[in-house]
PDB file of C-alpha atoms in Angstrom:
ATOM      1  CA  UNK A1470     266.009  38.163  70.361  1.00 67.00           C
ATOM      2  CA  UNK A1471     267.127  37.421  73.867  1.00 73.00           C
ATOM      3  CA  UNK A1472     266.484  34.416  75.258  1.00 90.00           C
ATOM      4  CA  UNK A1473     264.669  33.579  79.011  1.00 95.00           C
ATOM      5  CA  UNK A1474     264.818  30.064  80.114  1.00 95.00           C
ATOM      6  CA  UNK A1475     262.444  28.824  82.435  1.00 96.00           C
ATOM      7  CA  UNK A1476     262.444  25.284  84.129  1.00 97.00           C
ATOM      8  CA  UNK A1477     260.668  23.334  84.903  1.00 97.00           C
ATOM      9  CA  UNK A1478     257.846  23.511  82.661  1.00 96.00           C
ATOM     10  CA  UNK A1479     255.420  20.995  84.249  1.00 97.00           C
ATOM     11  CA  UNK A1480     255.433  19.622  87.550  1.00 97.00           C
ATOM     12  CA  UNK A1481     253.458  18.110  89.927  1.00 97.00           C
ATOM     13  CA  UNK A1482     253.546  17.996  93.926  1.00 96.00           C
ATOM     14  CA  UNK A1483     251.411  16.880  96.629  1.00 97.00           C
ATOM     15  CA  UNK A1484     250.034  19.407  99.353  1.00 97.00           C
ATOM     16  CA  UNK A1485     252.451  21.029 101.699  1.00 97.00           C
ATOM     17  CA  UNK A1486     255.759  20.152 100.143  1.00 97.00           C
ATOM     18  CA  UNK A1487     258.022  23.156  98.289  1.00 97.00           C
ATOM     19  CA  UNK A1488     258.525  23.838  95.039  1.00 98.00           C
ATOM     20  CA  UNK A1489     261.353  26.019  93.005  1.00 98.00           C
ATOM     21  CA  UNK A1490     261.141  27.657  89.901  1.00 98.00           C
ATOM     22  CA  UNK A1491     264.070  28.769  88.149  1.00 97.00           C
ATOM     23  CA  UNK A1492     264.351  31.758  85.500  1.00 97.00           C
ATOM     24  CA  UNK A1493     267.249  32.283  83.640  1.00 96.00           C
ATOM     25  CA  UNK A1494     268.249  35.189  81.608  1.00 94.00           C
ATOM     26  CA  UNK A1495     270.419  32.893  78.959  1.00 93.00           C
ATOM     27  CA  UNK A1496     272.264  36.084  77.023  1.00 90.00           C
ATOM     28  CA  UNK A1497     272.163  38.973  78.956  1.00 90.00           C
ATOM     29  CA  UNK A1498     272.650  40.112  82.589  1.00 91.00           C
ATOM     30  CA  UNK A1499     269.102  41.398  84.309  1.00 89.00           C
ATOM     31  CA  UNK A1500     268.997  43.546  87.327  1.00 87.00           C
ATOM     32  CA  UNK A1501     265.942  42.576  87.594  1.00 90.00           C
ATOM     33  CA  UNK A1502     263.306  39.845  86.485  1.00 93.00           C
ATOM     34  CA  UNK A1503     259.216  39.924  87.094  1.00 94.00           C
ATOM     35  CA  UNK A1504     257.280  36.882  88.040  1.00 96.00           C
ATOM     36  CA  UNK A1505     253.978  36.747  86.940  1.00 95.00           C
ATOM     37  CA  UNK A1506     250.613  33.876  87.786  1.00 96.00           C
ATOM     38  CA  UNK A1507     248.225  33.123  85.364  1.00 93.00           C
ATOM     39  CA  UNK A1508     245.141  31.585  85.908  1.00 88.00           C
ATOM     40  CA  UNK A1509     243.163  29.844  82.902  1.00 85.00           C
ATOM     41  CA  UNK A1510     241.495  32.145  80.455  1.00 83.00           C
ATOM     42  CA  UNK A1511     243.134  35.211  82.677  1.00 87.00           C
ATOM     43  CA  UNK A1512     245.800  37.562  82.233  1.00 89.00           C
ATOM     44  CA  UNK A1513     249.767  37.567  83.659  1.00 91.00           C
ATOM     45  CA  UNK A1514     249.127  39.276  86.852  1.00 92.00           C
ATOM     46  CA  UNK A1515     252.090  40.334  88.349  1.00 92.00           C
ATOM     47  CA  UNK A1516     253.094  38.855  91.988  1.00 95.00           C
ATOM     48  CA  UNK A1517     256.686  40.706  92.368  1.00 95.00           C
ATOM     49  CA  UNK A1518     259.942  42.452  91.324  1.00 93.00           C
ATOM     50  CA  UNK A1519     263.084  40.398  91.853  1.00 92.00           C
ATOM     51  CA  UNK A1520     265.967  42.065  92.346  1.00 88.00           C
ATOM     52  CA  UNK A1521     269.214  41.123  92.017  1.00 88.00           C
ATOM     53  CA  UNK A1522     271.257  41.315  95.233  1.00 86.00           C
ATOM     54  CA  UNK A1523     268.392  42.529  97.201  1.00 88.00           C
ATOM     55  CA  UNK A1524     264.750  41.983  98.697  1.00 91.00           C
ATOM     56  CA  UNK A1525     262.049  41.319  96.121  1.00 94.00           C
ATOM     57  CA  UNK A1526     259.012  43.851  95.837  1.00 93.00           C
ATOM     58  CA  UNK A1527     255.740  42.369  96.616  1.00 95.00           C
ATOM     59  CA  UNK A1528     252.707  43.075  94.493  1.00 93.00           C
ATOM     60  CA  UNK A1529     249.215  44.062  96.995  1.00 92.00           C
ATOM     61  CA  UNK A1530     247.917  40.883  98.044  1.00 93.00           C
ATOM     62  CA  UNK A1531     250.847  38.178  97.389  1.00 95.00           C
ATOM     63  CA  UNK A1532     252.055  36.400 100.539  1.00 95.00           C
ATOM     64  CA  UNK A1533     256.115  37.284 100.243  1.00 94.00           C
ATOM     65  CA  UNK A1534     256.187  34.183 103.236  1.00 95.00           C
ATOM     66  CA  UNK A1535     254.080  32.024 100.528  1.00 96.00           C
ATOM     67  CA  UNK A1536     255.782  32.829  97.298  1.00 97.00           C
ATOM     68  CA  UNK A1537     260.310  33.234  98.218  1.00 97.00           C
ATOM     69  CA  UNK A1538     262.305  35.289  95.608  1.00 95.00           C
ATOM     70  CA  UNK A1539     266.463  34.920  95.435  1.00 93.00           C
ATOM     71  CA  UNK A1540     268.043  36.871  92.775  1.00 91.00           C
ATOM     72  CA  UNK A1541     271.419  35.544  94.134  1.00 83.00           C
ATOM     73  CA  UNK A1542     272.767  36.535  90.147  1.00 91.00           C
ATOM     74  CA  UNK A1543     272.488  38.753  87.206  1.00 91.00           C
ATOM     75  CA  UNK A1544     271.276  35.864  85.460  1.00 94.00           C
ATOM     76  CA  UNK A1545     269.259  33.419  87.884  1.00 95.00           C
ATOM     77  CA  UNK A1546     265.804  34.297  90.040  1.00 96.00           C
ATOM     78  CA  UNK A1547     264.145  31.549  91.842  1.00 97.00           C
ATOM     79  CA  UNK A1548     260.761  31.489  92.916  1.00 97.00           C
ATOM     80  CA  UNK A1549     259.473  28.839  95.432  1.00 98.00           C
ATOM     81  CA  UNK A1550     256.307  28.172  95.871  1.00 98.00           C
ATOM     82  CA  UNK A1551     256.217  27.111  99.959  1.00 97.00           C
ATOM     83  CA  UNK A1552     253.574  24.513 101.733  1.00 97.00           C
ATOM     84  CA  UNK A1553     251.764  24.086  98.122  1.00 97.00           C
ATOM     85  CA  UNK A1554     248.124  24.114  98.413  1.00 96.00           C
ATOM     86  CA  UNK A1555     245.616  23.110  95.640  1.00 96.00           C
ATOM     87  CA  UNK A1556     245.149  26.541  95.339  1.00 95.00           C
ATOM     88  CA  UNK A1557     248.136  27.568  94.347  1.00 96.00           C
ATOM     89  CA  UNK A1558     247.817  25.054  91.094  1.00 96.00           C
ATOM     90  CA  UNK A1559     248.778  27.748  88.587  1.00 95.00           C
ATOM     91  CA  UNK A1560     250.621  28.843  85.301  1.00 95.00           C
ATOM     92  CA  UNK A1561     253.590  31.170  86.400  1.00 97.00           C
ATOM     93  CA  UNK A1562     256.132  32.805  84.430  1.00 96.00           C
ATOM     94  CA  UNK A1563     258.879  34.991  84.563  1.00 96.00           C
ATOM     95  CA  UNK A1564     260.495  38.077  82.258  1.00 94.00           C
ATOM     96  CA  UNK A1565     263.456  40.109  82.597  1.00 92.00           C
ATOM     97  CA  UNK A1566     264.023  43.142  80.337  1.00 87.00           C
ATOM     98  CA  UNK A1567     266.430  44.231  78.406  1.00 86.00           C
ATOM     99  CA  UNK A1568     266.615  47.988  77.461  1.00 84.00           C
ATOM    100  CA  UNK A1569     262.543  48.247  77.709  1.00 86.00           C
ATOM    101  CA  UNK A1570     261.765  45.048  75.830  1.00 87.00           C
ATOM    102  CA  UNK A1571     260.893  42.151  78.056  1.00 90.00           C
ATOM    103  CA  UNK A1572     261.133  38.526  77.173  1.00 92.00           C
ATOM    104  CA  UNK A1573     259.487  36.214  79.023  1.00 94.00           C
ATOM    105  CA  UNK A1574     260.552  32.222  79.816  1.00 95.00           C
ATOM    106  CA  UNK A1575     258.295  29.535  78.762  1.00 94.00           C
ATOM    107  CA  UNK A1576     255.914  28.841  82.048  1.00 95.00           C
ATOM    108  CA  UNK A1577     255.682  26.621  84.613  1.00 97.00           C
ATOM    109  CA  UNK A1578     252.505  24.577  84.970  1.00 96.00           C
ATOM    110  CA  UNK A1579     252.395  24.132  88.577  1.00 97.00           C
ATOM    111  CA  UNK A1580     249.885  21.327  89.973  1.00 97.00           C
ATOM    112  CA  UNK A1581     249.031  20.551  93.431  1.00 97.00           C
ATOM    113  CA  UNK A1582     247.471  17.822  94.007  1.00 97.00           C
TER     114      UNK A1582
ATOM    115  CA  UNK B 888     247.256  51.365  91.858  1.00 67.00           C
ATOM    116  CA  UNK B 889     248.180  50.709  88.455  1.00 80.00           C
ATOM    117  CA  UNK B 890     245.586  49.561  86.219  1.00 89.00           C
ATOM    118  CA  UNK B 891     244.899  48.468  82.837  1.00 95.00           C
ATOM    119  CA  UNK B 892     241.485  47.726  80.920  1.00 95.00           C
ATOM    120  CA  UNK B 893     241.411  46.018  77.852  1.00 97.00           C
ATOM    121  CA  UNK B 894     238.253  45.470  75.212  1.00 97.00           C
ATOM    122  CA  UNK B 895     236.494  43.448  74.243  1.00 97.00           C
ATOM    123  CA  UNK B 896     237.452  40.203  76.508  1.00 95.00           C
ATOM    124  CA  UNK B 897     236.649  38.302  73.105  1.00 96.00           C
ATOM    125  CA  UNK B 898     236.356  39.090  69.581  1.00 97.00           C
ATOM    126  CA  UNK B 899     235.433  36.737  66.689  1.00 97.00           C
ATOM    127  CA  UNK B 900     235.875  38.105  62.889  1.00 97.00           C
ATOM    128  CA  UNK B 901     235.712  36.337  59.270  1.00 97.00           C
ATOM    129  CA  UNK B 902     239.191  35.844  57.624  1.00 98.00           C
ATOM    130  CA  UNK B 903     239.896  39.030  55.815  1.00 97.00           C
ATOM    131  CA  UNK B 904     237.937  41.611  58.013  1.00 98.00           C
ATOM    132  CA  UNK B 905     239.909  43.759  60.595  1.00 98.00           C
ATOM    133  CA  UNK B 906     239.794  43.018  64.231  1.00 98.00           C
ATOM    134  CA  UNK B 907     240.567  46.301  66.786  1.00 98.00           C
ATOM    135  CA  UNK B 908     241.350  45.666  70.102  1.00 98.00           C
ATOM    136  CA  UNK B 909     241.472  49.230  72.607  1.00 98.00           C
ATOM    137  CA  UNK B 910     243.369  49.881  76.130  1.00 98.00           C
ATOM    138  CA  UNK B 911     243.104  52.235  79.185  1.00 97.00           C
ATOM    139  CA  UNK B 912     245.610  53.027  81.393  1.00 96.00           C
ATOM    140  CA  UNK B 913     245.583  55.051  84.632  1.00 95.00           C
ATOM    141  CA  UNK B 914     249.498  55.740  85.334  1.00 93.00           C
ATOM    142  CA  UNK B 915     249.773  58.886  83.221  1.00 92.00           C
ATOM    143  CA  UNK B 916     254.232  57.885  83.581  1.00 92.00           C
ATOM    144  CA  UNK B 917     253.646  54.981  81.595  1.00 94.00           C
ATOM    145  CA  UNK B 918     255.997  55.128  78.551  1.00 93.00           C
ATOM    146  CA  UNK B 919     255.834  52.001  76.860  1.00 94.00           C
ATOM    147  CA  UNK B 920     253.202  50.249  75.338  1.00 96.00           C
ATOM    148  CA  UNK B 921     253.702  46.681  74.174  1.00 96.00           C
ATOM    149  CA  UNK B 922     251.663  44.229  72.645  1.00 97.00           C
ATOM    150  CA  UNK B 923     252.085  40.331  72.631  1.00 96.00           C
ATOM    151  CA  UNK B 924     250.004  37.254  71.595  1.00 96.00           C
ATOM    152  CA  UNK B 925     249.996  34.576  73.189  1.00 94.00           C
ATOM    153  CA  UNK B 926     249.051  30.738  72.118  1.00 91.00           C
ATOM    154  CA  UNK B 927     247.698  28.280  74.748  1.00 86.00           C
ATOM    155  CA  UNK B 928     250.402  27.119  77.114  1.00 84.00           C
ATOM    156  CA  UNK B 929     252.964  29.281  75.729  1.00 89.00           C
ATOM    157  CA  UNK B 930     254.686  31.881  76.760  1.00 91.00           C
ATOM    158  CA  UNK B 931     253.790  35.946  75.507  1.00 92.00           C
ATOM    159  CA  UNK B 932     255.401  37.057  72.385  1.00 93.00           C
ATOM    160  CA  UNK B 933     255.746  40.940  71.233  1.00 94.00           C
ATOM    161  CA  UNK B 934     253.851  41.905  67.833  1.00 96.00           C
ATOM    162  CA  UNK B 935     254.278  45.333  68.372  1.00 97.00           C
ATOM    163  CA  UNK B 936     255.107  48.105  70.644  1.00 96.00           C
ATOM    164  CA  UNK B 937     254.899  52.132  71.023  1.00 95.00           C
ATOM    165  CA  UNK B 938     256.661  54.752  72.689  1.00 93.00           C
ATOM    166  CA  UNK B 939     254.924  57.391  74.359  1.00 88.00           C
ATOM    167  CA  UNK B 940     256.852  59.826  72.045  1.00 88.00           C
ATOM    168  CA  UNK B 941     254.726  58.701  69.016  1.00 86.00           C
ATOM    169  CA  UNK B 942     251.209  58.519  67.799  1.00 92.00           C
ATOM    170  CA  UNK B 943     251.303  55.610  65.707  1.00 96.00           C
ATOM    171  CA  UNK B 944     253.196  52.939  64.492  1.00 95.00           C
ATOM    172  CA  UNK B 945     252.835  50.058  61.716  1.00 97.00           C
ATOM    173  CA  UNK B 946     254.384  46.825  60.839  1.00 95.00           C
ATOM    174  CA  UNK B 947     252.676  45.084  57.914  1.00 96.00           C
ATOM    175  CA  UNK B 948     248.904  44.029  58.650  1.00 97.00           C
ATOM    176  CA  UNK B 949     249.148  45.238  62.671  1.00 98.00           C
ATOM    177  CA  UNK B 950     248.780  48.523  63.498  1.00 98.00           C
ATOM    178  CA  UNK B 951     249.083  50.274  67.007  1.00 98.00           C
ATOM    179  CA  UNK B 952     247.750  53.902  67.749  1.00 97.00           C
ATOM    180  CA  UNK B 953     247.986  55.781  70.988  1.00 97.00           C
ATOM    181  CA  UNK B 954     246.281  58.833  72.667  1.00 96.00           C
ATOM    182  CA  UNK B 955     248.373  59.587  75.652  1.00 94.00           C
ATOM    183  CA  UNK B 956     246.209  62.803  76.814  1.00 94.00           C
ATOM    184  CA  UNK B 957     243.341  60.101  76.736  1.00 95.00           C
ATOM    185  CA  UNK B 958     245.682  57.034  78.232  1.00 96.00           C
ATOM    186  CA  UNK B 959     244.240  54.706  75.773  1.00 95.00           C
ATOM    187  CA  UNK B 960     245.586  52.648  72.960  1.00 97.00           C
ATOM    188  CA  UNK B 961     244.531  50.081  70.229  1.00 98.00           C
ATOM    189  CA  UNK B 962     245.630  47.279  68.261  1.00 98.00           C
ATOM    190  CA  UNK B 963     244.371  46.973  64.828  1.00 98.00           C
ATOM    191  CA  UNK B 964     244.970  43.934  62.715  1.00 98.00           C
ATOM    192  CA  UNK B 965     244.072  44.311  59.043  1.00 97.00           C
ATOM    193  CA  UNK B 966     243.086  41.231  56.695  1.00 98.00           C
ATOM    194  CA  UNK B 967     243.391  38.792  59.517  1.00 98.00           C
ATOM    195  CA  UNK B 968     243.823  35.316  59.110  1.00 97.00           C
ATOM    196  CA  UNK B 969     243.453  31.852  61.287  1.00 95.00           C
ATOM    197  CA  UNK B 970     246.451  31.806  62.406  1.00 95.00           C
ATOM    198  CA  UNK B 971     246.053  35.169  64.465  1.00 97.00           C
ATOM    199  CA  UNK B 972     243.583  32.999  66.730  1.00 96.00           C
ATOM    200  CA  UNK B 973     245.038  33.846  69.778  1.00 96.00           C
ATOM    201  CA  UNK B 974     244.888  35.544  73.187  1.00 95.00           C
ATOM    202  CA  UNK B 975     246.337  38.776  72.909  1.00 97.00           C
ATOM    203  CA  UNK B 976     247.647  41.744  75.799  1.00 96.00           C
ATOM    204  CA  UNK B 977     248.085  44.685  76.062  1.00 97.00           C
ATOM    205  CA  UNK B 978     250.783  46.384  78.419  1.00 96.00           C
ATOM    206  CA  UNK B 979     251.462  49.790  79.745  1.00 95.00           C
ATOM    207  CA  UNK B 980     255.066  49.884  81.252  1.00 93.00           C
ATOM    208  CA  UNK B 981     257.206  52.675  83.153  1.00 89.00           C
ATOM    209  CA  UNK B 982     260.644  52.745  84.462  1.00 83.00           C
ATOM    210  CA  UNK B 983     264.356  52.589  83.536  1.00 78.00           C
ATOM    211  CA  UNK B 984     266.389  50.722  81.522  1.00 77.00           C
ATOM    212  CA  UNK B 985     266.663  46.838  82.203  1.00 73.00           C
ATOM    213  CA  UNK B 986     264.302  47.424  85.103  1.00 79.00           C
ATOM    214  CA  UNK B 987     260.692  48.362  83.437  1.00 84.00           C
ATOM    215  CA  UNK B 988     257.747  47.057  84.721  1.00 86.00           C
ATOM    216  CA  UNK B 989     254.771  46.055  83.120  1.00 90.00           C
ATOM    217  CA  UNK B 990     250.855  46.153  83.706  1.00 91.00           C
ATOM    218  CA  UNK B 991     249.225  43.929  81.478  1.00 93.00           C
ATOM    219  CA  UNK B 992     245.166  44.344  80.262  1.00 95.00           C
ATOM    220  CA  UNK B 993     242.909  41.190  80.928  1.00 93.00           C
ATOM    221  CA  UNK B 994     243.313  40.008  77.620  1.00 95.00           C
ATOM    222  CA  UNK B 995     241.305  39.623  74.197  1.00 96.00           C
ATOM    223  CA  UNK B 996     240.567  36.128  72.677  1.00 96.00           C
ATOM    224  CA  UNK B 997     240.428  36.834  68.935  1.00 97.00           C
ATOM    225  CA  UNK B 998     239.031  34.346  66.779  1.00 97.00           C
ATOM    226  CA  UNK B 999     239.426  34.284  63.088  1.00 97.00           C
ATOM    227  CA  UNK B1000     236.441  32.494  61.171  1.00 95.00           C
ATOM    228  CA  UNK B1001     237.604  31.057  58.200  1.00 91.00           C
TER     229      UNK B1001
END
C-alpha cells in the first residue's frame, strides 16, 4: 500500500516554544492531507484539511492561529503546534488519500512540559 | 455537523465467539465506509471498507454490512482471536478523489479472552 511518513514520532518541548510536524506522502502526490489529535483512550478527531497550494480548512473549535498548516507540496504538510501549552500534550497524526483510501503516518507524541 | 456514533465503547468476548461492533452516521452524502484497528501508539490500519453502492461485503473472518436508508453500519468479526485485541473505528467519508474526508466513530476497545 502507499506509504505516509510522519516525523517526528516523539518529542518533547517546554511551554511556549514551537513545534513542527512533518507529513509526507512517500509514493504518491496528495492534494490534500488531514491532520487529526488524539487524546488517550479517544478517537482521531479531525482539526483540519490541508491543502496543497492554498489555505487550510479549520475544523469548529481549532485555533487556525494555534495549530499553522503549509502544504507548500504535493507531497509535504507541516503542522506547527505554536506557544505549546501543557494542554496541547497530544497524539496527532496525519493521512492523505489516495483514490478514497487513506493512509495515515505513524503519530507524533507531542509532550509539553 | 457531521457526526458519527459508534457501539459499544468496549466489548470483551471469549476466543472463538463473534464480536459486532454498529455505526450511525448523520451525512446522508457519505459514500465510504472504512474500518481500521488500531494498536496502542500506532497508527490506524484498514480491515475493511464498503461502498455505499453495496450491502455487504466479506473478507475471511470480518464482515461489514450497511443500511444506508438507516445510515448505520456494523463490523462483525467471526471466531475472533487475541490478537484482534485492539481499538477499532469506524469512518463515514464523502468527497472526491484524492481529497475524501473522513469522520471517524469514538471507537470500540475489543478484548478477546482467551
Amino acid at each position: 500500500g502507499a506509504v505516509v511518513s510522519q516525523h517526528p514520532s516523539r518529542v518533547i518541548c517546554k511551554s511556549g516554544t514551537s513545534v513542527k510536524i512533518e507529513c509526507r506522502s512517500l509514493d504518491f502526490q496528495a492534494t490534500t492531507m488531514f491532520w487529526y489529535r488524539q487524546f488517550p483512550k479517544k478517537s482521531l478527531m479531525l482539526m483540519a484539511t490541508s491543502n496543497e497550494g492554498s489555505k487550510a480548512t479549520y475544523e469548529q473549535g481549532v485555533e487556525k492561529d494555534k495549530f499553522l498548516i503549509n502544504h507548500a507540496s504535493l507531497t509535504l504538510s507541516t503542522l506547527t503546534v505554536t506557544s505549546a501549552h501543557p494542554e496541547d500534550s497530544s497524539f496527532y497524526i496525519c493521512s492523505a488519500t489516495r483514490g478514497i483510501e487513506a493512509f495515515f503516518g505513524q503519530g507524533t507524541r507531542l509532550t509539553v512540559v | 455537523g457531521e457526526n458519527v456514533e459508534q457501539h459499544p465503547s468496549t466489548l470483551s468476548v471469549q476466543e472463538g465467539d463473534s464480536a459486532v461492533i454498529k455505526c450511525t452516521y448523520s451525512d446522508s452524502a457519505s459514500n465510504y465506509f472504512p474500518w481500521y484497528k488500531q494498536e496502542l501508539g500506532k497508527r490506524p490500519q484498514l480491515i475493511i471498507d464498503i461502498r455505499s453502492n453495496v450491502g455487504e461485503k466479506k473478507d475471511q473472518r470480518i464482515a461489514v454490512t450497511l443500511n444506508k436508508t438507516a445510515k448505520h453500519f456494523s463490523l462483525h468479526i467471526t471466531e475472533t482471536q487475541p490478537e484482534d485485541s485492539a481499538v477499532y473505528f469506524c469512518a463515514a467519508s464523502k468527497g472526491t478523489s484524492g481529497t475524501y474526508k473522513y469522520i471517524f466513530g469514538t471507537g470500540t476497545r475489543l478484548k478477546v479472552l482467551a
